[in-house]
Structure formats: C-alpha cells, structure tokens
PDB file of C-alpha atoms in Angstrom:
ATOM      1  CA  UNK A  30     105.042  68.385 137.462  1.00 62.00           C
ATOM      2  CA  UNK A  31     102.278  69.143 135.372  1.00 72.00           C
ATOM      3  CA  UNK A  32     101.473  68.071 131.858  1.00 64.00           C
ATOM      4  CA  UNK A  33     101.765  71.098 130.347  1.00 66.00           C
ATOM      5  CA  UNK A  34     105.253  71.696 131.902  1.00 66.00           C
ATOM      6  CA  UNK A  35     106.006  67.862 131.095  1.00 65.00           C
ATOM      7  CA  UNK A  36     105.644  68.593 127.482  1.00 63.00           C
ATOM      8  CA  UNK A  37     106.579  72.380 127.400  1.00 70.00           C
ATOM      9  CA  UNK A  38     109.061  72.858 124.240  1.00 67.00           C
ATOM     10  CA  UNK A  39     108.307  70.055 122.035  1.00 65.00           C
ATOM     11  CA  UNK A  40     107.365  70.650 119.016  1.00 65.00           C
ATOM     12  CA  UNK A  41     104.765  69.289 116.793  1.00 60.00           C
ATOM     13  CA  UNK A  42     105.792  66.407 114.396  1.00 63.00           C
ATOM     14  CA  UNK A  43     104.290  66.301 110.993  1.00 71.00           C
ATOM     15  CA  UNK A  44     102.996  62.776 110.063  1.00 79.00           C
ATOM     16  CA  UNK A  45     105.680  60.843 107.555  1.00 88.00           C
ATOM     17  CA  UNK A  46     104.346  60.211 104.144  1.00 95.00           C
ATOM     18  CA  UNK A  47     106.191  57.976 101.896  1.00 96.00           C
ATOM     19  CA  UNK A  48     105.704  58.228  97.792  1.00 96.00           C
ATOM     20  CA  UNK A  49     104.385  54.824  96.290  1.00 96.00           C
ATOM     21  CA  UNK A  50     103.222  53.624  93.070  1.00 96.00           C
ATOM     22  CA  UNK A  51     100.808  51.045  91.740  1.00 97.00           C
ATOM     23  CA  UNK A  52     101.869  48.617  88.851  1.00 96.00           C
ATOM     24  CA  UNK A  53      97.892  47.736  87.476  1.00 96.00           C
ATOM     25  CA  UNK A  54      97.293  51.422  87.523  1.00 96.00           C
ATOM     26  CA  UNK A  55     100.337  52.995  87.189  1.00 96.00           C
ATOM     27  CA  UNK A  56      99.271  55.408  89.492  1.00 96.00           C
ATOM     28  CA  UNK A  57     101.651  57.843  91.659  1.00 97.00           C
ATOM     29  CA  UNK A  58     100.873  58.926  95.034  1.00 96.00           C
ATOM     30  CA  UNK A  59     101.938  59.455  98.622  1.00 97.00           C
ATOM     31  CA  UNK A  60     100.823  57.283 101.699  1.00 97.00           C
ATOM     32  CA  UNK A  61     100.921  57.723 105.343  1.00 96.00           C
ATOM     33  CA  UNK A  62     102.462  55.162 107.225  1.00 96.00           C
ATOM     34  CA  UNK A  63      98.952  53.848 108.519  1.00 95.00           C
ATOM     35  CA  UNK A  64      98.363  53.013 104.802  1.00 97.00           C
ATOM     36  CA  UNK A  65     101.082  50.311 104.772  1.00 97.00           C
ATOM     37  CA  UNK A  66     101.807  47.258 106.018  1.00 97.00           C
ATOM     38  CA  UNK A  67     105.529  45.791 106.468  1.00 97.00           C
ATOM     39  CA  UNK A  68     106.127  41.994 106.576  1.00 97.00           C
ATOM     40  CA  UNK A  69     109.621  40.968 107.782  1.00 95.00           C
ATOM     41  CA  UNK A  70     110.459  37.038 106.617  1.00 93.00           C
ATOM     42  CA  UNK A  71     113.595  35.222 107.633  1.00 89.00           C
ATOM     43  CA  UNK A  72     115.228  36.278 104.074  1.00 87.00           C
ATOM     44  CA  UNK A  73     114.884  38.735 101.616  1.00 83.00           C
ATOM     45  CA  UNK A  74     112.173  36.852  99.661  1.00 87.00           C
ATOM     46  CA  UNK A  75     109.571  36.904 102.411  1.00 92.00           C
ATOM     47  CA  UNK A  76     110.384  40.671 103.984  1.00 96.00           C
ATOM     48  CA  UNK A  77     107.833  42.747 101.802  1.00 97.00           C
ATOM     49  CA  UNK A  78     105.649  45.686 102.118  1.00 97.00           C
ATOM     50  CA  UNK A  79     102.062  46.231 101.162  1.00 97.00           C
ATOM     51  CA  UNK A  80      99.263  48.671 100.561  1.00 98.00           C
ATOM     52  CA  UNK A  81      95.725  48.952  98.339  1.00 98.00           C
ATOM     53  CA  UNK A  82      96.080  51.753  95.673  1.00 98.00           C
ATOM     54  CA  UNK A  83      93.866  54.558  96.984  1.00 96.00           C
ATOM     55  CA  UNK A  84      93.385  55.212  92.775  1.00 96.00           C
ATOM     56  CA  UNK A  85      92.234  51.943  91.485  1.00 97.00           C
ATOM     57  CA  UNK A  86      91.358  49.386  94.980  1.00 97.00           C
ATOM     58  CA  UNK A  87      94.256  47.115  93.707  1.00 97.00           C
ATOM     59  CA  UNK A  88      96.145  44.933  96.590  1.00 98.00           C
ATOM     60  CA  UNK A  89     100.110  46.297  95.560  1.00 98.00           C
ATOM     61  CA  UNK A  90     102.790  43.988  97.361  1.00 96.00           C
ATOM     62  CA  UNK A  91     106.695  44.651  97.299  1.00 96.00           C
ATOM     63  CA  UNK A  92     109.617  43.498  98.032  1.00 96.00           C
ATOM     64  CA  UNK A  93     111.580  45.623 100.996  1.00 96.00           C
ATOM     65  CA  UNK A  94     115.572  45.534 101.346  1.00 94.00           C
ATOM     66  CA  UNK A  95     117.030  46.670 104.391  1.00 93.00           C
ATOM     67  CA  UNK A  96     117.103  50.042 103.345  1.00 95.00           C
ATOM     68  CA  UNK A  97     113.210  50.373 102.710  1.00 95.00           C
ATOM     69  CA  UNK A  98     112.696  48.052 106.220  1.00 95.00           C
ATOM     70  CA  UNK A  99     114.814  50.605 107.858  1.00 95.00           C
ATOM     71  CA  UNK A 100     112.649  53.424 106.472  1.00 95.00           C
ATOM     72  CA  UNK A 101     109.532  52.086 106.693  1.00 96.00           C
ATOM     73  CA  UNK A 102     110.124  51.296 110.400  1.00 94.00           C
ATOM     74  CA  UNK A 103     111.369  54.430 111.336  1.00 93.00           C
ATOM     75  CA  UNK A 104     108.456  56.026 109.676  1.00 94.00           C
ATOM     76  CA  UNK A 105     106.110  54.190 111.792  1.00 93.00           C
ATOM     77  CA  UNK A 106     104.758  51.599 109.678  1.00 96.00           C
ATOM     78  CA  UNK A 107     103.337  48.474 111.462  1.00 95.00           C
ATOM     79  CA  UNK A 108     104.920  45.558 111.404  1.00 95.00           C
ATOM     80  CA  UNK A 109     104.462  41.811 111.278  1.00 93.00           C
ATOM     81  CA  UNK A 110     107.450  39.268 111.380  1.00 92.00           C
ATOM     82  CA  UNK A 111     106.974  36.499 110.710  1.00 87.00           C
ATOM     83  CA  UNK A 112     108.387  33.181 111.458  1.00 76.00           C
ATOM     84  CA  UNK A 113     109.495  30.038 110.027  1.00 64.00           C
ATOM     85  CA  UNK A 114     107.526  26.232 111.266  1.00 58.00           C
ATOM     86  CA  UNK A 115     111.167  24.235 111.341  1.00 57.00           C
TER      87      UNK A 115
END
C-alpha cells in the first residue's frame, strides 16, 4: 500500500478555534487550541484553563466545567492533570 492510497479520500481538517475573552482588557478574540493550556485538578476548583491575551500580554486563567474540559479536549488542547500529594 502506498501512502498516497493509505490516505486517498480524507479530507482536510480545518484547525479548531475557540472564542475567548480577557477580563484586564476586555478584549474579544479567537484562539487556536495551541494557544491554551487545560489543567485538570481532582475537583472543580483546580480543573482550569489558561492562555496570555494576544491584545494586551495579560496571563487570563479560568475555571473549566465538564462541558468546557470536554470541548477543550476534543479540540486538541494540551493537557496537564494534575495530582493530589495525600
């Protein structure tokens, strides 16, 4: 089999871009998914995403329910879970 046969009728996948906003600027853009970081904690207070405003250099860090989590992830955002010491 050869590559191009391999790959023969796929078709090409536009990157995901999610819309974001910064709170010091109150600026309103759209990032790809190399632009963010995901964090997933053991509960809901330590699962957040993050991302510096490409308007004003700010560090922006949010919280992320499962619903953004499940977005994000699926988007192809990287991401870091991390775990408790006990």
């Amino acid at each position: 089999m050869t590559a191009a046969s391999a790959f023969a009728g796929m078709r090409r996948v536009s990157p995901v871009l999610f819309k974001a906003g910064c709170p010091d600027c109150r600026g309103r853009f759209e990032l790809a998914a190399s632009a963010l970081r995901l964090a997933i904690g053991a509960t809901s207070r330590t699962t957040f995403y993050s991302f510096t405003c490409p308007e004003c250099g700010s560090a922006v860090r949010k919280p992320a329910g499962e619903r953004v989590v499940e977005l994000l992830t699926g988007g192809g955002v990287r991401t870091l879970r991390l775990h408790s010491t006990v």
